[in-house]
PDB file of C-alpha atoms in Angstrom:
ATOM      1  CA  UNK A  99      60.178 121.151 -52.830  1.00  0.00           C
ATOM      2  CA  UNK A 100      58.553 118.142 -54.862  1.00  0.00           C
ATOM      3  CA  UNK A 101      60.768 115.128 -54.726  1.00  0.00           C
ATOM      4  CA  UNK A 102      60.535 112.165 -56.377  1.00  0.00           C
ATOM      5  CA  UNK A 103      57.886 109.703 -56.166  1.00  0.00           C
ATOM      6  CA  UNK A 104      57.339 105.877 -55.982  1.00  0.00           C
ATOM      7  CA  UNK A 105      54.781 103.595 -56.283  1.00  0.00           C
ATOM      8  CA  UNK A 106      53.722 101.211 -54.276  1.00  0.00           C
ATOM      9  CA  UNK A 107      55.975 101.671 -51.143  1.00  0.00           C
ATOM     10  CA  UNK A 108      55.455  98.138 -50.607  1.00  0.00           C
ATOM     11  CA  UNK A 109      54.929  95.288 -52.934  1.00  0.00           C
ATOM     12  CA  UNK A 110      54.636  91.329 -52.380  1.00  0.00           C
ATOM     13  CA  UNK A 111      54.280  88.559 -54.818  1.00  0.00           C
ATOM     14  CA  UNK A 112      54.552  85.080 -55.164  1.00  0.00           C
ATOM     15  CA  UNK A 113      57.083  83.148 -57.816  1.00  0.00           C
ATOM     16  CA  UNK A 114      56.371  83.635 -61.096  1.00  0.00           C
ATOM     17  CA  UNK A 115      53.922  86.783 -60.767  1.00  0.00           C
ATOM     18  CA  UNK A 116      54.272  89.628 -62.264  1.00  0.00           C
ATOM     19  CA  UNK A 117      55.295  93.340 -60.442  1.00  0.00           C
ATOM     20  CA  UNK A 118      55.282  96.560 -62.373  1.00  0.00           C
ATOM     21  CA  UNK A 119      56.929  99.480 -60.120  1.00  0.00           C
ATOM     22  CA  UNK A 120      56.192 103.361 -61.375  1.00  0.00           C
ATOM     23  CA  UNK A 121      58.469 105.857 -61.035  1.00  0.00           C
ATOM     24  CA  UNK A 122      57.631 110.011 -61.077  1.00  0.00           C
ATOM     25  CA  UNK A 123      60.771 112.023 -61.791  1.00  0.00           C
ATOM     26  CA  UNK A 124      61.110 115.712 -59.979  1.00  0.00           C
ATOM     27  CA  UNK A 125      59.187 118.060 -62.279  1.00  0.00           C
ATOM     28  CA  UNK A 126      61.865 119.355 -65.333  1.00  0.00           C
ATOM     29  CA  UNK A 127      64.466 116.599 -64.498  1.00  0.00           C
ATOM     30  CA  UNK A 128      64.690 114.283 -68.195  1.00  0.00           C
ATOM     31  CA  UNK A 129      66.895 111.143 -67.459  1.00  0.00           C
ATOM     32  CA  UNK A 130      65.735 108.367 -64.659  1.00  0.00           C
ATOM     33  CA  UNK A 131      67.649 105.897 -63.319  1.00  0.00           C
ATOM     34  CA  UNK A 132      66.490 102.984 -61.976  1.00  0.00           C
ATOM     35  CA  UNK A 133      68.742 100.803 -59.169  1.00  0.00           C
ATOM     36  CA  UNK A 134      68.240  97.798 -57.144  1.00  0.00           C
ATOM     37  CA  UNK A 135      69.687  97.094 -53.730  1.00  0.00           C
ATOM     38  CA  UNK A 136      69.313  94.212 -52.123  1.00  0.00           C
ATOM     39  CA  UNK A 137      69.674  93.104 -48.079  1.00  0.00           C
ATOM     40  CA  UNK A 138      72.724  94.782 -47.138  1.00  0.00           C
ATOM     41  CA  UNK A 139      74.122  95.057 -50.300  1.00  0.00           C
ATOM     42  CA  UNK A 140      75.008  98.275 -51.984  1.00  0.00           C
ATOM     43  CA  UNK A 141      72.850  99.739 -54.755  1.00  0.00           C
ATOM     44  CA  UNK A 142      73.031  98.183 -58.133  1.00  0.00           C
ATOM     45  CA  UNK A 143      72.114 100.113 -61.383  1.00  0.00           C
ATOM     46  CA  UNK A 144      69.729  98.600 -63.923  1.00  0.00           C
ATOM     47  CA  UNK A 145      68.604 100.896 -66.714  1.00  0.00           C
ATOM     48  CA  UNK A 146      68.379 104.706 -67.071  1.00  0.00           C
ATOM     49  CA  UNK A 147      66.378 107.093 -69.620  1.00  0.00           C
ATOM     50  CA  UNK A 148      66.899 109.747 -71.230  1.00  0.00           C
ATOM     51  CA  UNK A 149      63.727 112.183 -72.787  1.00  0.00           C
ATOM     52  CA  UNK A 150      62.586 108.963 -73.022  1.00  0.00           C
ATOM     53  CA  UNK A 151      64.855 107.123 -74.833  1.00  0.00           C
ATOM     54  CA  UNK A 152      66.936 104.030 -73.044  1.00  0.00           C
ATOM     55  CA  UNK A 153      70.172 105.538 -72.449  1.00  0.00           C
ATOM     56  CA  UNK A 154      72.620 103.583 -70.650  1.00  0.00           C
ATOM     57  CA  UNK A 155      71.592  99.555 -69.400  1.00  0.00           C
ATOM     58  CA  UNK A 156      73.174  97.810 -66.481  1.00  0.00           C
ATOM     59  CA  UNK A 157      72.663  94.335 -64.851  1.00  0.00           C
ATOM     60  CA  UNK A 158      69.003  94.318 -65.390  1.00  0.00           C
ATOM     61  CA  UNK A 159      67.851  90.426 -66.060  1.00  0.00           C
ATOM     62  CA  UNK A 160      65.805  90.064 -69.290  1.00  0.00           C
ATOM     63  CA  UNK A 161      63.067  89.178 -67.491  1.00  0.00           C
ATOM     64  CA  UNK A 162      62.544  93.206 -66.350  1.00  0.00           C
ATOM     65  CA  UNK A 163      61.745  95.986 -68.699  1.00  0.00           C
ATOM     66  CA  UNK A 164      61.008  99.533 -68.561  1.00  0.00           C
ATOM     67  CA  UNK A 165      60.254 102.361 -70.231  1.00  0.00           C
ATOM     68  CA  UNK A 166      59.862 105.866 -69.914  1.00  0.00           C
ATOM     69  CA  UNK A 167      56.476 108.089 -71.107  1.00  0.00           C
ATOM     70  CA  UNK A 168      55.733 110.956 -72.592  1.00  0.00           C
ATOM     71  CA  UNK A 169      55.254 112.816 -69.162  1.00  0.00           C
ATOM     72  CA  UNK A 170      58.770 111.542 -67.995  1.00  0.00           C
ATOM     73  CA  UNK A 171      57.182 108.996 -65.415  1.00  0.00           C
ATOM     74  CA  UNK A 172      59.004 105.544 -65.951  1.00  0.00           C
ATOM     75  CA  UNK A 173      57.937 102.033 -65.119  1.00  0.00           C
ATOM     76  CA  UNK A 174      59.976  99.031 -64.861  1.00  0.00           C
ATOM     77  CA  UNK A 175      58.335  96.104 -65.456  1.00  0.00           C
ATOM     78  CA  UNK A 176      59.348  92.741 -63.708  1.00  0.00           C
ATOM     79  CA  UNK A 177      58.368  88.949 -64.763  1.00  0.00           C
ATOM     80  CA  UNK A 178      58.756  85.781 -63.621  1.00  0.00           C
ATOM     81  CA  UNK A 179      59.440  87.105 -60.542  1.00  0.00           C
ATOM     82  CA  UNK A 180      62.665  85.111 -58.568  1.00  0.00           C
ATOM     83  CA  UNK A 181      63.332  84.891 -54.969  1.00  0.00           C
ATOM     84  CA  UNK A 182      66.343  86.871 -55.530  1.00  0.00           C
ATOM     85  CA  UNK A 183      64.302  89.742 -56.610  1.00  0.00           C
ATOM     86  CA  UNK A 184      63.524  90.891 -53.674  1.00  0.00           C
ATOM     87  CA  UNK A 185      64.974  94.018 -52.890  1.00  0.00           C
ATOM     88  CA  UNK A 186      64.761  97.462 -52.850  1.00  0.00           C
ATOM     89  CA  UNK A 187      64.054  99.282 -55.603  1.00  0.00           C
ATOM     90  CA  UNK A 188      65.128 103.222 -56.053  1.00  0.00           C
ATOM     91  CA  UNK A 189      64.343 105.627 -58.772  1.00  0.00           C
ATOM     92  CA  UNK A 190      66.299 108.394 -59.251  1.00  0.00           C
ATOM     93  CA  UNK A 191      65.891 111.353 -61.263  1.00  0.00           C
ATOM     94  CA  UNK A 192      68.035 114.304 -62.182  1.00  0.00           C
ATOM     95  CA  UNK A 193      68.197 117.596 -64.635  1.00  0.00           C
ATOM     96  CA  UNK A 194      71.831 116.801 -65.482  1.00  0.00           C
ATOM     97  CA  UNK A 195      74.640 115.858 -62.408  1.00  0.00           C
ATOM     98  CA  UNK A 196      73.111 115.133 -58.819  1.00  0.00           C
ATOM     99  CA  UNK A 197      70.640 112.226 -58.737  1.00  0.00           C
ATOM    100  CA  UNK A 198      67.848 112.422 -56.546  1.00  0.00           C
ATOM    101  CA  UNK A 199      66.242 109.117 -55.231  1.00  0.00           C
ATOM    102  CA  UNK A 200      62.794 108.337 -54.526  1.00  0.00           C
ATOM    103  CA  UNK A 201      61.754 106.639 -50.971  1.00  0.00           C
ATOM    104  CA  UNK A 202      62.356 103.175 -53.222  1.00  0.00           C
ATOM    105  CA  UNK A 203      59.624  99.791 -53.334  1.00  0.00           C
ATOM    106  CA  UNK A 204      60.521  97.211 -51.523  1.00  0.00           C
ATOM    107  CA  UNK A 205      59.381  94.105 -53.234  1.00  0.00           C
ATOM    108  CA  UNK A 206      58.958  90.792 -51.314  1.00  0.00           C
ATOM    109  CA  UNK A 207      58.977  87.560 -53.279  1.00  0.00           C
ATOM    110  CA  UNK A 208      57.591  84.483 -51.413  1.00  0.00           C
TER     111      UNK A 208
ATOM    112  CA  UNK B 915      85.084  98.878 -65.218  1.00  0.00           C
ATOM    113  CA  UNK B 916      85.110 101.571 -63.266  1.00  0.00           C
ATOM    114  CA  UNK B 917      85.035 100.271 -59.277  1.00  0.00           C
ATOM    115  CA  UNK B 918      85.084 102.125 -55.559  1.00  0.00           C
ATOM    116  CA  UNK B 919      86.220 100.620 -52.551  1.00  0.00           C
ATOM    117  CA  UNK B 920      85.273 101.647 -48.994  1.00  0.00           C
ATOM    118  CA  UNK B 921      87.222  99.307 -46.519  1.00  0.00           C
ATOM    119  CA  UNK B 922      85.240 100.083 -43.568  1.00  0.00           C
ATOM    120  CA  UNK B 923      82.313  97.900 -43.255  1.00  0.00           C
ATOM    121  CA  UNK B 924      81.643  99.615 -39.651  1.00  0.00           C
ATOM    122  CA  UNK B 925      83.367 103.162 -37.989  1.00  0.00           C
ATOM    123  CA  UNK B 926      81.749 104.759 -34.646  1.00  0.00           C
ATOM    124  CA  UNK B 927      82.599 107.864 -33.772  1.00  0.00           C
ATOM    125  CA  UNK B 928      81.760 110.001 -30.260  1.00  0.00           C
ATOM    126  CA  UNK B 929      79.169 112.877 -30.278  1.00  0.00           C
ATOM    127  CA  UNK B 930      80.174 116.325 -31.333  1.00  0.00           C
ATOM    128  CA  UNK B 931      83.811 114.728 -32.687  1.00  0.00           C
ATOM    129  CA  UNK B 932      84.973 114.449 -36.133  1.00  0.00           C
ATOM    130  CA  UNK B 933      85.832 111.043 -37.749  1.00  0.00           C
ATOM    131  CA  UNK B 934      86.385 110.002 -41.541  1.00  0.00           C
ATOM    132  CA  UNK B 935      85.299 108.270 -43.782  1.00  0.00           C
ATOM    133  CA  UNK B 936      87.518 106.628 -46.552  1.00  0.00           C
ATOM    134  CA  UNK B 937      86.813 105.752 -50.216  1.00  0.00           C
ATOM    135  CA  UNK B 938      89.371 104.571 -53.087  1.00  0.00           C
ATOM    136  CA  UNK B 939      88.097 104.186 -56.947  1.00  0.00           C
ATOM    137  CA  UNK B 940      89.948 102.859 -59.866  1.00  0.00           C
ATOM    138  CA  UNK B 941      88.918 104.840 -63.183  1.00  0.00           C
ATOM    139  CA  UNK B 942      90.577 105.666 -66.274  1.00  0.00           C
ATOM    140  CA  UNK B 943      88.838 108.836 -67.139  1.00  0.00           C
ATOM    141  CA  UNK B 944      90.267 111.806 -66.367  1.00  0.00           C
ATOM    142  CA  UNK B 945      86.745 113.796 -65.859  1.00  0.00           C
ATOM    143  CA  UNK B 946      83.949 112.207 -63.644  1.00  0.00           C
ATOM    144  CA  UNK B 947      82.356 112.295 -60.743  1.00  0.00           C
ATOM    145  CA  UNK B 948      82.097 111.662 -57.047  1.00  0.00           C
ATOM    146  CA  UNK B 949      79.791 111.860 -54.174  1.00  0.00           C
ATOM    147  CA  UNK B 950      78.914 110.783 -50.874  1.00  0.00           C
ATOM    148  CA  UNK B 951      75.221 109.534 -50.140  1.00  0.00           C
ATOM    149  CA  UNK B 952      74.025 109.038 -46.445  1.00  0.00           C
ATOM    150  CA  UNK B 953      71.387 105.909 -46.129  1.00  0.00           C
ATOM    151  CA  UNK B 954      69.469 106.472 -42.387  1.00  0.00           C
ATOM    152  CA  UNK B 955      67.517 103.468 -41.043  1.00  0.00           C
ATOM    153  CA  UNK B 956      64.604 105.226 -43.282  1.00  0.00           C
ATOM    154  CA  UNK B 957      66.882 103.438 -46.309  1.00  0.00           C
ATOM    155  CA  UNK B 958      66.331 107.132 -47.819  1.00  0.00           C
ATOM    156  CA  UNK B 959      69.389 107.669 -50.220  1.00  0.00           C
ATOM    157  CA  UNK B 960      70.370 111.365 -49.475  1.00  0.00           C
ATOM    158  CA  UNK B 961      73.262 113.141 -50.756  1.00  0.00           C
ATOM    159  CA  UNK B 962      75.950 114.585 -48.790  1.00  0.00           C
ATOM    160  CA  UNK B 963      78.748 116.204 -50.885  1.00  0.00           C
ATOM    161  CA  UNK B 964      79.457 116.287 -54.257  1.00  0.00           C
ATOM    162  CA  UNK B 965      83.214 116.649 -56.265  1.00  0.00           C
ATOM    163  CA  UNK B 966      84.008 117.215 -59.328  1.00  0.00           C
ATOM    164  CA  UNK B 967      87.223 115.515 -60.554  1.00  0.00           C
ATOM    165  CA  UNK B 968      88.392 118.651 -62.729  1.00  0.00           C
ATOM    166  CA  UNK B 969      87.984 121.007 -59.558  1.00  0.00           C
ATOM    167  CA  UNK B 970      91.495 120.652 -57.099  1.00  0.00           C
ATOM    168  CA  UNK B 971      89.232 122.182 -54.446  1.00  0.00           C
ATOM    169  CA  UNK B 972      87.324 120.256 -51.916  1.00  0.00           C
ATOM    170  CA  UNK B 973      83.878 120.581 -51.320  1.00  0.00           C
ATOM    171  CA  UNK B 974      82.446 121.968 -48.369  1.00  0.00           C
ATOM    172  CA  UNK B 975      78.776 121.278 -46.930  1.00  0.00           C
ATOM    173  CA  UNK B 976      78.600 122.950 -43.579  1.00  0.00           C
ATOM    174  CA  UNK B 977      79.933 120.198 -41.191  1.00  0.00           C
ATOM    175  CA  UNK B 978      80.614 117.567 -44.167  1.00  0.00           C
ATOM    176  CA  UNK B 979      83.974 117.893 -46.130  1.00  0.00           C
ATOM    177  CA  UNK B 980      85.667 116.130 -48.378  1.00  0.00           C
ATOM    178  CA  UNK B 981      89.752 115.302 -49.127  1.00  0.00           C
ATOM    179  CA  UNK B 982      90.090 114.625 -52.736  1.00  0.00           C
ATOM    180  CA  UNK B 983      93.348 112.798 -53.341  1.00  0.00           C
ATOM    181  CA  UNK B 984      92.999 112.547 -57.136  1.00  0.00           C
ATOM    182  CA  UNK B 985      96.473 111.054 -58.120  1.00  0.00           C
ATOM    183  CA  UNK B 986      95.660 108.838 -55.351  1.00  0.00           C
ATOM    184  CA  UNK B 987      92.219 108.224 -56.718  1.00  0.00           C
ATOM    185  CA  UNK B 988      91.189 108.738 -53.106  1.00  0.00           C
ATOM    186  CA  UNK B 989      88.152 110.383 -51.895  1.00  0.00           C
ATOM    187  CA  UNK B 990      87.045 110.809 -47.988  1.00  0.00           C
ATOM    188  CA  UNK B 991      84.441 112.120 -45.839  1.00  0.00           C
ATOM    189  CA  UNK B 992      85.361 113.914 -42.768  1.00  0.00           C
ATOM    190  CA  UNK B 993      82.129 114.989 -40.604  1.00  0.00           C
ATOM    191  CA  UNK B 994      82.974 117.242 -37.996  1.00  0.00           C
ATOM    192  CA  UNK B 995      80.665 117.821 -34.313  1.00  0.00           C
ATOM    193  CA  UNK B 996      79.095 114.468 -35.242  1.00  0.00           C
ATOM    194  CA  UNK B 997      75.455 114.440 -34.342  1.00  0.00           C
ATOM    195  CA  UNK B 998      72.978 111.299 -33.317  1.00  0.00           C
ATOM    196  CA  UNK B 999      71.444 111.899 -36.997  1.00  0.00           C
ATOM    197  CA  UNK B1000      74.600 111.326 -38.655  1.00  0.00           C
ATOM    198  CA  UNK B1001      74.358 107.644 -37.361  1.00  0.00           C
ATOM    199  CA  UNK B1002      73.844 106.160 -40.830  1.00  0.00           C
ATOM    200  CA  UNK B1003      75.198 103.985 -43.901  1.00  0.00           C
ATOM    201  CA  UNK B1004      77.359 106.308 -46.112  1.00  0.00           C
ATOM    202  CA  UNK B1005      78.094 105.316 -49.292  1.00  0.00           C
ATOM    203  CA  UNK B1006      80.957 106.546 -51.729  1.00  0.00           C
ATOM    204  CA  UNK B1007      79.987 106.551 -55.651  1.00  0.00           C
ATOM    205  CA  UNK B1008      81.493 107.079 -58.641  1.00  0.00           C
ATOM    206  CA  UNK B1009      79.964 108.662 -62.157  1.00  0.00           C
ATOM    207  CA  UNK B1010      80.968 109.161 -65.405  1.00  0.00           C
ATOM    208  CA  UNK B1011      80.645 112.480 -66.776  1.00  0.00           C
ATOM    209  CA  UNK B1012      78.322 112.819 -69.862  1.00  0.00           C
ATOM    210  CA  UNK B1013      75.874 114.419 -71.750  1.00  0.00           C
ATOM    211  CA  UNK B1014      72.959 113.260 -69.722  1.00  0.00           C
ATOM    212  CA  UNK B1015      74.659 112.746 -66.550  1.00  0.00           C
ATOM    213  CA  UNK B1016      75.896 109.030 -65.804  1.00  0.00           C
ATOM    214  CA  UNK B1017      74.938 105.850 -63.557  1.00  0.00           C
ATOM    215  CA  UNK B1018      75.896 105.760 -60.285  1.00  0.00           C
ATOM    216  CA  UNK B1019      78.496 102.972 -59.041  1.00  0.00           C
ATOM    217  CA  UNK B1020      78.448 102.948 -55.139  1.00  0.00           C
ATOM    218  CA  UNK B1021      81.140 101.156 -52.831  1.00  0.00           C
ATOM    219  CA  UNK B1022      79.843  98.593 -50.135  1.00  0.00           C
ATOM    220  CA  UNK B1023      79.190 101.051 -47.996  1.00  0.00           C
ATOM    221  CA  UNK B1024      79.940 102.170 -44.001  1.00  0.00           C
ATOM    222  CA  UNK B1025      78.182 101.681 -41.185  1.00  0.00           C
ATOM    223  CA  UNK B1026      78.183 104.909 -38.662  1.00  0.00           C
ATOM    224  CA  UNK B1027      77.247 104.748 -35.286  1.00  0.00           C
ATOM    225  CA  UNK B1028      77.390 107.527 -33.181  1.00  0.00           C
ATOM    226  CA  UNK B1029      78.063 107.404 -29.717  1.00  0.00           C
ATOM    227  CA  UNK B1030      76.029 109.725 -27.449  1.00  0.00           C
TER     228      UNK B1030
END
């Protein structure tokens, strides 16, 4: 069964740079949801979509962004990028109840 | 705000026994929600079980169960014949019940180690 898919696995940047992470939803599910988890930390949500419109927003810094496109994929776009953003990074997707998570990106900041 | 608790950081539990997991929330919606998701060294999020708040029965999943307490706003994980894959961080979440489904707010999580 196809399950969702991230890209890159594995990301590192410096302070400052910028890191955009993509996101490819399980064919026919229409909402993302995008979460961050950090070392042992529990996963925090940031933004979700909805046949591509932004439908619910959580503690997502105004330095990130995201979007979702016409084919469902979503990216979420980060900037400035702070130590502290470096996590992991999960997509989810789902046709309506039970989420499904991608593998995640782990991001490194240095 | 809608929050879960799970008060063990850390349980270990012997192969091929049973051992629980527990989870509190605090919500005042009547309709949501709840689900356990098993984390393996992989940091894959998988889902165990699922409950929905209107349904009085438990859910089942083969050797995974749940106890639903809803008055008590209590929901654990009891895994029976515990096997070395089960060794894993579980995580109890919560989610609102809407149109397009709803975000997912997890507890801190619990370590499980299973003893061989």
């Amino acid at each position: 069964a196809a399950g969702v898919i991230q890209s890159p696995r594995h990301l590192i940047k410096e302070k400052r740079e910028t890191a955009t992470l993509k996101c490819y939803p399980i064919p026919r599910h229409d909402t993302v949801y995008w979460y961050q988890q950090g070392p042992g930390q529990d996963p925090q949500f940031l933004i979700s979509f909805y046949e591509k419109m932004q439908s619910d927003k959580g503690s997502i810094p105004d330095r990130f962004s995201a979007q979702q496109f016409s084919d469902y994929h979503s990216e979420l776009n980060m900037s400035s990028l702070e130590l502290g953003d470096s996590a992991l990074y999960f997509c989810a997707s789902t046709p309506r109840l039970e989420q499904y998570f991608g593998p995640g990106t782990r991001l490194t900041v240095t | 705000a809608q929050t879960v608790t799970q008060s063990q950081p850390e349980m270990s539990v012997q192969e091929a026994e049973t051992v629980t997991l527990s989870c509190t929330y605090d919500t005042s919606e009547s309709d949501y929600y709840l689900f356990w998701y098993k984390q393996p060294p992989s940091r894959q999020m998988i889902l165990v079980i699922r409950q929905e708040a209107y349904k009085q029965q438990n859910a089942t999943e083969n050797r995974f169960s749940v106890n639903f307490q809803k008055a008590a706003k209590s929901f654990s994980l009891k895994i029976s014949d515990s096997q070395l894959g089960d060794a894993a961080m579980y995580f109890c979440a919560y989610s609102p019940k809407g149109n397009q489904g709803g975000k997912l707010i997890f507890g801190q999580g619990t370590e499980l180690s299973v003893k061989p």
